Amino acid sequence: MDLCEREKVVAVASISFGATSLAPLYRPKWLPSSRLWVALGLVLLFAAYVGRDLLPDGLYVWPKQWLLPLLKMSNDVLNQLLRRTEIFGEPLRMWTRAGGEAIGLPMRGLQNLLTTGWTFPGSTPAETLTLPPLSWVSVVLAATYLGWVAGGRRLAVLAFATFAYFLIFDLWAAATLTLASVAFAIVVGVVFGLVLGVMLFRWGRLEAVLNPVFDVMQTIPPFSYLVPVLILFGFGPVAALVATLIFALPPMARAVVYGLRRLPDHTSELSSMTGASRCQGTSKILLPSARDDLLLGVNQLVMMALAMVIMASMIGAGGLGAEVLRAIQSLKIGRGLEAGIAITLLAVLLYGYGHSIAVRRPSHLYRPQPVRHLAILAAILIIPTVAGIAIAPLAQYPAELTISTADFWSRVISWLNSNWGDVFEATRLIITLGVIRPLLTILRDLGWVSIAACILCFGFAAATLSCCPVLRHTHPHRCHRLLG
């Protein structure tokens, strides 16, 4: 078969966070072009809108007899699973809470190290042993030093400025609590995401099973699974950790699959030629080669983990999310804005750490000195913390050195409401009455059949267009002719 006879056979890389595949697309002669599909979809919408009074109502309103009793079924299933299921005579929630506590031990240790310290109760108050958390000086200097080692001067300045912001605006306890929770969630998410991504890349059948699960995890509103998580894992940081992982894990796993599928064939051939085992080839050749796509997954993981901070505070996570939640409930806009900026700075800093470590190249001019770095880091953490036992300002940042812009922002909001309130209200009414409600009315008049058919036509148009990036650099004129 020569090139002219094969011009209708197009290799299409259909890669998305919903599904990842690499398969040939055969476009028969009878298949319309993308323009015709789009035109057909628009014609269907126009015909449905014009014929609203002529066509049957069943084409516009979903028949009640077709409604499925999913609400009752889901309630029965969840009630059976959460409240009546037993394993070895114990309720399911007892096992899940025990497992959650085991998973949350490292997170609680990190929270104690940064925020609360340790308390070992004795028989009398005098025998109670209390170990303080790390000094704020230690944490700031350690974060700055790690930033300098990982990413140089810019990251060190960013780390110092971020933690200084926490101190100056009296957000230290909340910020360190959020840092401990989110950092642990990110580490767990990266590890599980890498493992799941490699498994999906190796076994296509597992991908077919888990892809719908990932779709549900990403699209279901987080409030929908907060109640089951509360029942299974109780109220507290562990439940917040589980809810965060449910929301943030799928993008990391899919980014791993996406990066590994994009690698050229000679990368896998190189792994085989070197005699590496499958595990060695994956860890030392394939994953490093897909580094840029893995960083995209890490970025999404960090952003989604911090996006869950506020909602996780509703089930006992605390931290900066609780500060924002309290500010919203009490209409303290300024305090909420300060906490929101802190969350943003923390997200940028955590991604900066991960990105800097991932893109570092081995240097042949300087020999790595891990022992020296660990010794300096240990000195930074221990000396100010021990000195803080005798010098109170080293143990706790002086309250008189903190500031707050909450009153300023409250006055700004009041001034805007007083002087521009009518403009804001008019804008709201224009958007609501002039855009949203007419659009809702039009969609209702179009009906579910025409909208479903239009979406199907647009899907065929997108599938037809997807061949263009593959042929763009090889045969752009044939790609243009093929698409009509």
Tab-separated table of C-alpha atoms in Angstrom:
chain	number	residue	atom	x	y	z
A	1	MET	CA	0.000	0.000	0.000
A	2	ASP	CA	1.598	3.293	-1.124
A	3	LEU	CA	1.256	6.670	0.533
A	4	CYS	CA	-1.588	7.825	-1.709
A	5	GLU	CA	-3.656	4.780	-0.847
A	6	ARG	CA	-2.941	5.155	2.856
A	7	GLU	CA	-3.693	8.858	3.189
A	8	LYS	CA	-7.001	8.021	4.825
A	9	VAL	CA	-5.272	6.051	7.590
A	10	VAL	CA	-4.216	8.464	10.285
A	11	ALA	CA	-2.432	7.810	13.569
A	12	VAL	CA	-4.129	9.733	16.291
A	13	ALA	CA	-2.757	10.293	19.761
A	14	SER	CA	-5.850	10.701	21.868
A	15	ILE	CA	-4.293	11.826	25.137
A	16	SER	CA	-6.248	13.472	27.883
A	17	PHE	CA	-6.644	13.318	31.634
A	18	GLY	CA	-9.859	11.398	31.087
A	19	ALA	CA	-8.341	8.614	28.987
A	20	THR	CA	-4.967	7.938	27.464
A	21	SER	CA	-4.619	5.835	24.366
A	22	LEU	CA	-2.661	5.568	21.158
A	23	ALA	CA	-4.669	3.959	18.382
A	24	PRO	CA	-5.040	4.256	14.599
A	25	LEU	CA	-8.030	6.187	13.329
A	26	TYR	CA	-9.496	5.036	10.024
A	27	ARG	CA	-11.547	7.723	8.321
A	28	PRO	CA	-13.790	6.136	5.685
A	29	LYS	CA	-14.880	8.126	2.658
A	30	TRP	CA	-18.430	8.333	3.945
A	31	LEU	CA	-17.396	9.965	7.235
A	32	PRO	CA	-18.217	13.718	7.130
A	33	SER	CA	-15.550	16.311	7.784
A	34	SER	CA	-15.347	18.310	10.989
A	35	ARG	CA	-17.084	21.281	9.419
A	36	LEU	CA	-20.066	19.187	8.417
A	37	TRP	CA	-20.319	17.711	11.904
A	38	VAL	CA	-20.327	21.183	13.460
A	39	ALA	CA	-22.888	22.426	10.939
A	40	LEU	CA	-25.110	19.402	11.590
A	41	GLY	CA	-25.001	20.011	15.335
A	42	LEU	CA	-25.946	23.668	14.925
A	43	VAL	CA	-28.782	22.782	12.526
A	44	LEU	CA	-30.175	20.320	15.064
A	45	LEU	CA	-30.133	22.991	17.772
A	46	PHE	CA	-31.837	25.528	15.511
A	47	ALA	CA	-34.502	23.039	14.420
A	48	ALA	CA	-35.240	22.081	18.022
A	49	TYR	CA	-35.536	25.732	19.083
A	50	VAL	CA	-37.832	26.674	16.179
A	51	GLY	CA	-40.022	23.564	16.475
A	52	ARG	CA	-40.593	23.836	20.229
A	53	ASP	CA	-44.377	24.047	19.810
A	54	LEU	CA	-44.586	21.427	17.044
A	55	LEU	CA	-42.423	18.562	18.305
A	56	PRO	CA	-43.435	16.189	21.138
A	57	ASP	CA	-42.703	17.276	24.701
A	58	GLY	CA	-40.757	14.072	25.278
A	59	LEU	CA	-37.958	15.506	23.130
A	60	TYR	CA	-37.599	18.456	25.506
A	61	VAL	CA	-38.461	17.143	28.971
A	62	TRP	CA	-37.077	13.859	30.240
A	63	PRO	CA	-40.013	11.468	30.801
A	64	LYS	CA	-40.675	10.740	34.447
A	65	GLN	CA	-41.101	7.023	33.796
A	66	TRP	CA	-37.488	6.939	32.589
A	67	LEU	CA	-36.126	8.285	35.868
A	68	LEU	CA	-34.007	5.768	37.751
A	69	PRO	CA	-34.323	5.468	41.548
A	70	LEU	CA	-30.617	6.075	42.006
A	71	LEU	CA	-31.094	8.238	45.100
A	72	LYS	CA	-32.791	5.495	47.089
A	73	MET	CA	-30.437	2.835	45.760
A	74	SER	CA	-27.334	4.845	46.626
A	75	ASN	CA	-28.675	5.623	50.101
A	76	ASP	CA	-29.363	1.939	50.727
A	77	VAL	CA	-25.926	0.900	49.482
A	78	LEU	CA	-24.104	3.515	51.532
A	79	ASN	CA	-26.153	2.728	54.618
A	80	GLN	CA	-25.369	-0.976	54.245
A	81	LEU	CA	-21.690	-0.320	53.610
A	82	LEU	CA	-21.060	2.317	56.241
A	83	ARG	CA	-23.289	1.213	59.090
A	84	ARG	CA	-24.044	-2.506	58.761
A	85	THR	CA	-20.946	-4.061	57.174
A	86	GLU	CA	-18.823	-6.025	59.612
A	87	ILE	CA	-15.389	-7.640	59.272
A	88	PHE	CA	-14.504	-10.317	61.842
A	89	GLY	CA	-17.360	-9.102	64.011
A	90	GLU	CA	-16.242	-5.456	63.999
A	91	PRO	CA	-17.958	-2.641	62.061
A	92	LEU	CA	-16.220	-1.495	58.914
A	93	ARG	CA	-15.682	1.994	60.309
A	94	MET	CA	-13.614	0.560	63.167
A	95	TRP	CA	-11.177	-0.968	60.685
A	96	THR	CA	-11.029	2.140	58.496
A	97	ARG	CA	-10.454	4.411	61.480
A	98	ALA	CA	-7.685	2.163	62.774
A	99	GLY	CA	-6.061	2.139	59.344
A	100	GLY	CA	-6.474	5.901	59.073
A	101	GLU	CA	-4.785	6.434	62.419
A	102	ALA	CA	-1.866	4.264	61.296
A	103	ILE	CA	-1.530	6.246	58.056
A	104	GLY	CA	-1.858	9.527	59.918
A	105	LEU	CA	0.895	8.835	62.465
A	106	PRO	CA	3.668	10.423	60.345
A	107	MET	CA	1.422	13.420	59.660
A	108	ARG	CA	0.644	13.859	63.358
A	109	GLY	CA	4.355	13.579	64.170
A	110	LEU	CA	5.135	16.306	61.639
A	111	GLN	CA	2.374	18.491	63.060
A	112	ASN	CA	3.734	18.011	66.571
A	113	LEU	CA	7.243	18.806	65.371
A	114	LEU	CA	6.215	22.065	63.713
A	115	THR	CA	3.251	23.278	65.736
A	116	THR	CA	2.093	21.664	68.941
A	117	GLY	CA	5.026	19.754	70.420
A	118	TRP	CA	4.635	16.563	72.479
A	119	THR	CA	3.011	16.024	75.849
A	120	PHE	CA	3.628	12.815	77.823
A	121	PRO	CA	1.171	12.768	80.770
A	122	GLY	CA	2.355	11.489	84.128
A	123	SER	CA	0.578	10.473	87.282
A	124	THR	CA	0.874	14.078	88.557
A	125	PRO	CA	1.170	17.407	86.762
A	126	ALA	CA	4.760	17.672	87.967
A	127	GLU	CA	5.621	14.396	86.260
A	128	THR	CA	4.067	15.430	82.943
A	129	LEU	CA	6.777	15.791	80.296
A	130	THR	CA	6.346	18.422	77.587
A	131	LEU	CA	8.625	18.711	74.579
A	132	PRO	CA	8.308	21.993	72.668
A	133	PRO	CA	8.000	22.160	68.888
A	134	LEU	CA	10.779	23.486	66.712
A	135	SER	CA	11.642	27.118	67.194
A	136	TRP	CA	10.315	29.497	64.590
A	137	VAL	CA	13.904	30.573	63.991
A	138	SER	CA	14.828	26.970	63.234
A	139	VAL	CA	11.958	26.507	60.788
A	140	VAL	CA	12.629	29.757	58.933
A	141	LEU	CA	16.365	29.128	58.652
A	142	ALA	CA	15.858	25.477	57.678
A	143	ALA	CA	13.335	26.374	54.963
A	144	THR	CA	15.684	29.052	53.637
A	145	TYR	CA	18.674	26.716	53.655
A	146	LEU	CA	16.740	23.944	51.910
A	147	GLY	CA	15.588	26.448	49.306
A	148	TRP	CA	19.178	27.539	48.688
A	149	VAL	CA	20.400	23.937	48.384
A	150	ALA	CA	17.534	22.873	46.119
A	151	GLY	CA	17.005	25.903	43.897
A	152	GLY	CA	19.548	28.580	44.663
A	153	ARG	CA	19.129	32.150	45.809
A	154	ARG	CA	15.672	32.827	44.357
A	155	LEU	CA	14.028	29.884	46.056
A	156	ALA	CA	15.806	30.713	49.310
A	157	VAL	CA	14.449	34.271	49.204
A	158	LEU	CA	10.965	32.963	48.429
A	159	ALA	CA	11.116	30.528	51.367
A	160	PHE	CA	12.311	33.222	53.758
A	161	ALA	CA	9.639	35.682	52.573
A	162	THR	CA	6.879	33.063	52.854
A	163	PHE	CA	7.666	32.074	56.427
A	164	ALA	CA	8.291	35.687	57.386
A	165	TYR	CA	4.785	36.454	56.107
A	166	PHE	CA	3.376	33.724	58.359
A	167	LEU	CA	5.121	35.263	61.363
A	168	ILE	CA	4.384	38.913	60.683
A	169	PHE	CA	0.667	38.353	60.076
A	170	ASP	CA	0.246	36.036	63.083
A	171	LEU	CA	-0.499	32.969	60.987
A	172	TRP	CA	2.384	30.817	62.197
A	173	ALA	CA	0.432	28.093	64.026
A	174	ALA	CA	-2.186	27.758	61.300
A	175	ALA	CA	0.389	27.858	58.499
A	176	THR	CA	2.690	25.237	60.003
A	177	LEU	CA	-0.292	22.978	60.688
A	178	THR	CA	-1.365	23.291	57.052
A	179	LEU	CA	2.229	22.802	55.900
A	180	ALA	CA	2.515	19.538	57.823
A	181	SER	CA	-0.805	18.209	56.513
A	182	VAL	CA	-0.329	19.277	52.902
A	183	ALA	CA	3.321	18.217	52.716
A	184	PHE	CA	2.441	14.727	53.934
A	185	ALA	CA	-0.513	14.542	51.526
A	186	ILE	CA	1.737	15.588	48.638
A	187	VAL	CA	4.375	12.968	49.482
A	188	VAL	CA	1.732	10.227	49.766
A	189	GLY	CA	0.035	11.432	46.585
A	190	VAL	CA	3.278	11.471	44.588
A	191	VAL	CA	4.257	7.958	45.749
A	192	PHE	CA	0.840	6.428	45.132
A	193	GLY	CA	0.451	8.383	41.897
A	194	LEU	CA	3.753	7.079	40.537
A	195	VAL	CA	2.909	3.494	41.484
A	196	LEU	CA	-0.610	3.671	40.053
A	197	GLY	CA	0.584	5.443	36.911
A	198	VAL	CA	3.216	2.799	36.182
A	199	MET	CA	0.685	0.024	36.830
A	200	LEU	CA	-1.802	1.642	34.435
A	201	PHE	CA	0.949	2.043	31.850
A	202	ARG	CA	1.958	-1.601	32.122
A	203	TRP	CA	-1.514	-3.165	32.296
A	204	GLY	CA	-4.115	-1.793	29.917
A	205	ARG	CA	-6.970	-3.761	31.487
A	206	LEU	CA	-6.316	-2.143	34.844
A	207	GLU	CA	-6.452	1.246	33.142
A	208	ALA	CA	-9.849	0.390	31.668
A	209	VAL	CA	-11.089	-0.419	35.181
A	210	LEU	CA	-9.558	2.533	37.056
A	211	ASN	CA	-10.175	5.294	34.516
A	212	PRO	CA	-13.921	5.499	35.337
A	213	VAL	CA	-13.021	5.483	39.037
A	214	PHE	CA	-10.615	8.382	38.485
A	215	ASP	CA	-13.298	10.230	36.530
A	216	VAL	CA	-15.683	9.907	39.468
A	217	MET	CA	-12.984	10.975	41.948
A	218	GLN	CA	-12.276	14.125	39.925
A	219	THR	CA	-15.799	15.133	38.959
A	220	ILE	CA	-17.863	14.323	42.041
A	221	PRO	CA	-18.233	17.408	44.280
A	222	PRO	CA	-16.013	17.117	47.365
A	223	PHE	CA	-18.962	17.840	49.645
A	224	SER	CA	-20.568	14.614	48.390
A	225	TYR	CA	-17.932	12.355	49.920
A	226	LEU	CA	-17.183	14.361	53.062
A	227	VAL	CA	-20.013	12.604	54.931
A	228	PRO	CA	-18.879	9.031	54.056
A	229	VAL	CA	-15.296	10.011	54.892
A	230	LEU	CA	-16.462	11.356	58.258
A	231	ILE	CA	-18.295	8.124	59.049
A	232	LEU	CA	-15.382	5.898	58.010
A	233	PHE	CA	-12.449	7.922	59.370
A	234	GLY	CA	-13.946	10.158	62.047
A	235	PHE	CA	-13.579	13.875	62.576
A	236	GLY	CA	-10.047	15.217	62.365
A	237	PRO	CA	-6.911	15.614	60.219
A	238	VAL	CA	-6.931	11.969	59.043
A	239	ALA	CA	-10.360	12.362	57.450
A	240	ALA	CA	-9.146	15.571	55.823
A	241	LEU	CA	-6.083	13.705	54.494
A	242	VAL	CA	-8.271	11.006	52.935
A	243	ALA	CA	-10.589	13.587	51.358
A	244	THR	CA	-7.592	15.471	49.963
A	245	LEU	CA	-6.100	12.322	48.417
A	246	ILE	CA	-9.430	11.376	46.819
A	247	PHE	CA	-9.524	14.767	45.122
A	248	ALA	CA	-5.821	15.186	44.243
A	249	LEU	CA	-4.513	11.687	43.432
A	250	PRO	CA	-6.026	11.057	39.941
A	251	PRO	CA	-4.190	13.931	38.147
A	252	MET	CA	-0.831	12.620	39.356
A	253	ALA	CA	-1.527	9.052	38.219
A	254	ARG	CA	-2.805	10.211	34.851
A	255	ALA	CA	0.148	12.517	34.343
A	256	VAL	CA	2.466	9.525	34.836
A	257	VAL	CA	0.585	7.519	32.214
A	258	TYR	CA	0.529	10.519	29.898
A	259	GLY	CA	4.276	11.065	30.219
A	260	LEU	CA	5.185	7.404	29.741
A	261	ARG	CA	2.918	7.047	26.700
A	262	ARG	CA	4.525	10.062	25.059
A	263	LEU	CA	8.023	8.617	25.218
A	264	PRO	CA	9.452	7.507	21.876
A	265	ASP	CA	9.959	3.817	21.218
A	266	HIS	CA	13.726	4.028	21.389
A	267	THR	CA	13.488	4.915	25.100
A	268	SER	CA	12.054	1.484	25.886
A	269	GLU	CA	14.526	-0.083	23.467
A	270	LEU	CA	17.370	1.576	25.335
A	271	SER	CA	16.077	0.081	28.574
A	272	SER	CA	16.127	-3.389	27.009
A	273	MET	CA	19.570	-2.909	25.425
A	274	THR	CA	21.185	-1.966	28.718
A	275	GLY	CA	20.033	-5.220	30.287
A	276	ALA	CA	18.033	-3.434	32.982
A	277	SER	CA	15.160	-5.214	34.630
A	278	ARG	CA	11.643	-3.858	34.215
A	279	CYS	CA	11.813	-2.122	37.595
A	280	GLN	CA	15.242	-0.623	36.859
A	281	GLY	CA	14.216	0.485	33.391
A	282	THR	CA	11.106	2.178	34.741
A	283	SER	CA	12.786	3.956	37.655
A	284	LYS	CA	16.086	4.898	35.994
A	285	ILE	CA	15.156	5.448	32.335
A	286	LEU	CA	11.432	5.831	31.657
A	287	LEU	CA	10.388	7.999	34.602
A	288	PRO	CA	13.380	10.388	34.347
A	289	SER	CA	12.702	10.730	30.609
A	290	ALA	CA	9.093	11.718	31.351
A	291	ARG	CA	10.164	14.265	33.967
A	292	ASP	CA	8.395	17.279	32.446
A	293	ASP	CA	5.028	15.533	32.384
A	294	LEU	CA	5.556	14.211	35.905
A	295	LEU	CA	6.189	17.771	37.076
A	296	LEU	CA	2.854	18.735	35.538
A	297	GLY	CA	1.241	16.047	37.677
A	298	VAL	CA	3.059	17.253	40.787
A	299	ASN	CA	1.888	20.785	40.067
A	300	GLN	CA	-1.714	19.620	39.774
A	301	LEU	CA	-1.339	17.573	42.953
A	302	VAL	CA	-0.038	20.566	44.923
A	303	MET	CA	-2.736	22.888	43.622
A	304	MET	CA	-5.574	20.451	44.299
A	305	ALA	CA	-4.259	19.543	47.742
A	306	LEU	CA	-4.214	23.197	48.722
A	307	ALA	CA	-7.585	23.762	47.035
A	308	MET	CA	-9.009	21.239	49.513
A	309	VAL	CA	-7.576	23.094	52.528
A	310	ILE	CA	-10.684	25.173	53.156
A	311	MET	CA	-13.156	22.315	52.626
A	312	ALA	CA	-10.995	19.967	54.699
A	313	SER	CA	-11.201	22.464	57.562
A	314	MET	CA	-14.923	21.637	57.797
A	315	ILE	CA	-14.049	18.113	58.948
A	316	GLY	CA	-11.368	19.035	61.447
A	317	ALA	CA	-8.225	19.754	59.408
A	318	GLY	CA	-7.678	23.174	60.991
A	319	GLY	CA	-4.851	25.379	59.763
A	320	LEU	CA	-5.156	28.142	57.211
A	321	GLY	CA	-8.390	26.670	55.855
A	322	ALA	CA	-10.009	27.130	59.247
A	323	GLU	CA	-8.829	30.763	59.286
A	324	VAL	CA	-10.478	31.387	55.912
A	325	LEU	CA	-13.635	29.549	56.975
A	326	ARG	CA	-13.968	31.567	60.186
A	327	ALA	CA	-13.357	34.769	58.245
A	328	ILE	CA	-16.125	33.891	55.799
A	329	GLN	CA	-18.549	32.992	58.572
A	330	SER	CA	-17.886	36.231	60.456
A	331	LEU	CA	-17.519	38.387	57.296
A	332	LYS	CA	-13.962	39.380	58.234
A	333	ILE	CA	-12.784	39.933	54.681
A	334	GLY	CA	-9.350	41.230	55.646
A	335	ARG	CA	-8.411	38.235	57.775
A	336	GLY	CA	-9.661	35.855	55.107
A	337	LEU	CA	-7.578	37.649	52.487
A	338	GLU	CA	-4.444	37.382	54.631
A	339	ALA	CA	-4.984	33.650	55.100
A	340	GLY	CA	-5.736	33.211	51.398
A	341	ILE	CA	-2.474	34.914	50.439
A	342	ALA	CA	-0.677	32.597	52.877
A	343	ILE	CA	-2.179	29.551	51.134
A	344	THR	CA	-1.048	30.909	47.763
A	345	LEU	CA	2.499	31.525	48.976
A	346	LEU	CA	2.646	28.041	50.467
A	347	ALA	CA	1.492	26.491	47.183
A	348	VAL	CA	4.125	28.377	45.182
A	349	LEU	CA	6.856	27.453	47.654
A	350	LEU	CA	6.014	23.742	47.768
A	351	TYR	CA	5.928	23.505	43.994
A	352	GLY	CA	9.189	25.434	43.833
A	353	TYR	CA	10.855	22.866	46.076
A	354	GLY	CA	9.585	19.946	44.026
A	355	HIS	CA	10.391	21.534	40.680
A	356	SER	CA	13.899	22.527	41.711
A	357	ILE	CA	14.717	19.041	42.971
A	358	ALA	CA	13.290	17.378	39.863
A	359	VAL	CA	15.136	19.514	37.292
A	360	ARG	CA	18.515	19.420	38.998
A	361	ARG	CA	21.271	17.969	36.845
A	362	PRO	CA	24.163	15.974	38.292
A	363	SER	CA	27.338	18.041	38.433
A	364	HIS	CA	30.759	16.564	37.737
A	365	LEU	CA	32.542	19.624	39.101
A	366	TYR	CA	31.247	19.433	42.654
A	367	ARG	CA	30.945	16.265	44.659
A	368	PRO	CA	27.642	15.981	46.565
A	369	GLN	CA	28.037	16.460	50.300
A	370	PRO	CA	24.885	15.054	51.927
A	371	VAL	CA	26.567	14.562	55.293
A	372	ARG	CA	27.591	18.215	55.416
A	373	HIS	CA	24.094	19.403	54.478
A	374	LEU	CA	22.502	17.147	57.077
A	375	ALA	CA	24.907	18.382	59.745
A	376	ILE	CA	24.178	22.033	58.949
A	377	LEU	CA	20.438	21.337	58.877
A	378	ALA	CA	20.596	19.518	62.221
A	379	ALA	CA	22.485	22.433	63.785
A	380	ILE	CA	19.922	24.899	62.405
A	381	LEU	CA	17.056	22.880	63.875
A	382	ILE	CA	18.564	21.984	67.250
A	383	ILE	CA	20.472	25.080	68.417
A	384	PRO	CA	17.652	27.685	68.258
A	385	THR	CA	15.116	25.158	69.630
A	386	VAL	CA	17.283	24.325	72.641
A	387	ALA	CA	18.094	28.000	73.155
A	388	GLY	CA	14.361	28.752	73.072
A	389	ILE	CA	13.930	26.885	76.364
A	390	ALA	CA	15.830	29.693	78.092
A	391	ILE	CA	15.077	32.575	75.698
A	392	ALA	CA	11.326	32.888	75.215
A	393	PRO	CA	11.396	35.029	71.997
A	394	LEU	CA	13.258	32.217	70.239
A	395	ALA	CA	10.592	29.682	71.171
A	396	GLN	CA	7.627	31.861	70.221
A	397	TYR	CA	7.572	34.839	67.898
A	398	PRO	CA	6.798	38.015	69.912
A	399	ALA	CA	3.180	39.039	69.519
A	400	GLU	CA	4.093	42.734	69.558
A	401	LEU	CA	5.989	42.274	66.290
A	402	THR	CA	2.924	41.032	64.408
A	403	ILE	CA	0.732	43.214	62.250
A	404	SER	CA	-2.657	42.868	60.608
A	405	THR	CA	-4.205	44.492	57.548
A	406	ALA	CA	-7.683	43.162	58.331
A	407	ASP	CA	-9.042	46.572	59.359
A	408	PHE	CA	-7.565	48.199	56.250
A	409	TRP	CA	-9.198	45.702	53.913
A	410	SER	CA	-12.469	45.963	55.808
A	411	ARG	CA	-12.430	49.723	55.306
A	412	VAL	CA	-11.624	49.214	51.618
A	413	ILE	CA	-14.586	46.867	51.211
A	414	SER	CA	-16.854	49.291	53.080
A	415	TRP	CA	-15.704	52.180	50.880
A	416	LEU	CA	-16.301	50.149	47.722
A	417	ASN	CA	-19.785	49.202	48.903
A	418	SER	CA	-20.601	52.791	49.774
A	419	ASN	CA	-19.320	54.360	46.562
A	420	TRP	CA	-19.621	51.580	43.993
A	421	GLY	CA	-22.343	49.398	45.487
A	422	ASP	CA	-24.894	50.464	42.869
A	423	VAL	CA	-22.462	49.579	40.081
A	424	PHE	CA	-21.781	46.152	41.576
A	425	GLU	CA	-25.494	45.488	42.030
A	426	ALA	CA	-26.249	46.597	38.471
A	427	THR	CA	-23.475	44.350	37.151
A	428	ARG	CA	-24.855	41.419	39.126
A	429	LEU	CA	-28.362	41.995	37.785
A	430	ILE	CA	-27.117	42.367	34.204
A	431	ILE	CA	-25.171	39.109	34.395
A	432	THR	CA	-27.975	37.250	36.161
A	433	LEU	CA	-30.989	38.599	34.266
A	434	GLY	CA	-29.300	39.381	30.967
A	435	VAL	CA	-26.984	36.392	30.526
A	436	ILE	CA	-27.534	33.474	32.901
A	437	ARG	CA	-31.335	33.313	32.957
A	438	PRO	CA	-31.791	33.801	29.168
A	439	LEU	CA	-29.159	31.149	28.559
A	440	LEU	CA	-30.977	28.805	30.943
A	441	THR	CA	-34.271	29.493	29.140
A	442	ILE	CA	-32.690	28.796	25.746
A	443	LEU	CA	-31.204	25.536	26.964
A	444	ARG	CA	-34.577	24.443	28.318
A	445	ASP	CA	-36.251	25.325	25.007
A	446	LEU	CA	-33.655	23.334	23.067
A	447	GLY	CA	-34.498	20.098	24.851
A	448	TRP	CA	-32.353	17.210	25.970
A	449	VAL	CA	-32.472	15.304	22.662
A	450	SER	CA	-31.099	18.122	20.518
A	451	ILE	CA	-28.400	19.006	23.062
A	452	ALA	CA	-27.285	15.375	23.315
A	453	ALA	CA	-27.220	15.042	19.518
A	454	CYS	CA	-25.279	18.309	19.192
A	455	ILE	CA	-22.695	17.172	21.739
A	456	LEU	CA	-22.348	13.913	19.785
A	457	CYS	CA	-21.758	15.830	16.552
A	458	PHE	CA	-19.176	18.076	18.197
A	459	GLY	CA	-17.465	14.969	19.560
A	460	PHE	CA	-17.163	13.517	16.069
A	461	ALA	CA	-15.805	16.860	14.865
A	462	ALA	CA	-13.180	16.885	17.605
A	463	ALA	CA	-12.202	13.285	16.811
A	464	THR	CA	-11.754	14.233	13.164
A	465	LEU	CA	-9.642	17.252	14.031
A	466	SER	CA	-7.418	15.245	16.364
A	467	CYS	CA	-5.443	13.818	13.453
A	468	CYS	CA	-4.099	17.206	12.477
A	469	PRO	CA	-1.299	17.539	15.114
A	470	VAL	CA	0.151	14.173	14.067
A	471	LEU	CA	0.430	15.020	10.370
A	472	ARG	CA	1.134	18.715	10.769
A	473	HIS	CA	4.901	18.364	10.484
A	474	THR	CA	4.961	15.483	7.971
A	475	HIS	CA	2.166	16.033	5.442
A	476	PRO	CA	0.356	19.294	6.290
A	477	HIS	CA	-1.255	19.527	2.837
A	478	ARG	CA	-2.669	15.998	3.104
A	479	CYS	CA	-3.952	16.696	6.620
A	480	HIS	CA	-5.712	19.810	5.370
A	481	ARG	CA	-7.261	17.922	2.448
A	482	LEU	CA	-8.250	15.008	4.674
A	483	LEU	CA	-10.139	17.266	7.074
A	484	GLY	CA	-12.013	18.981	4.266
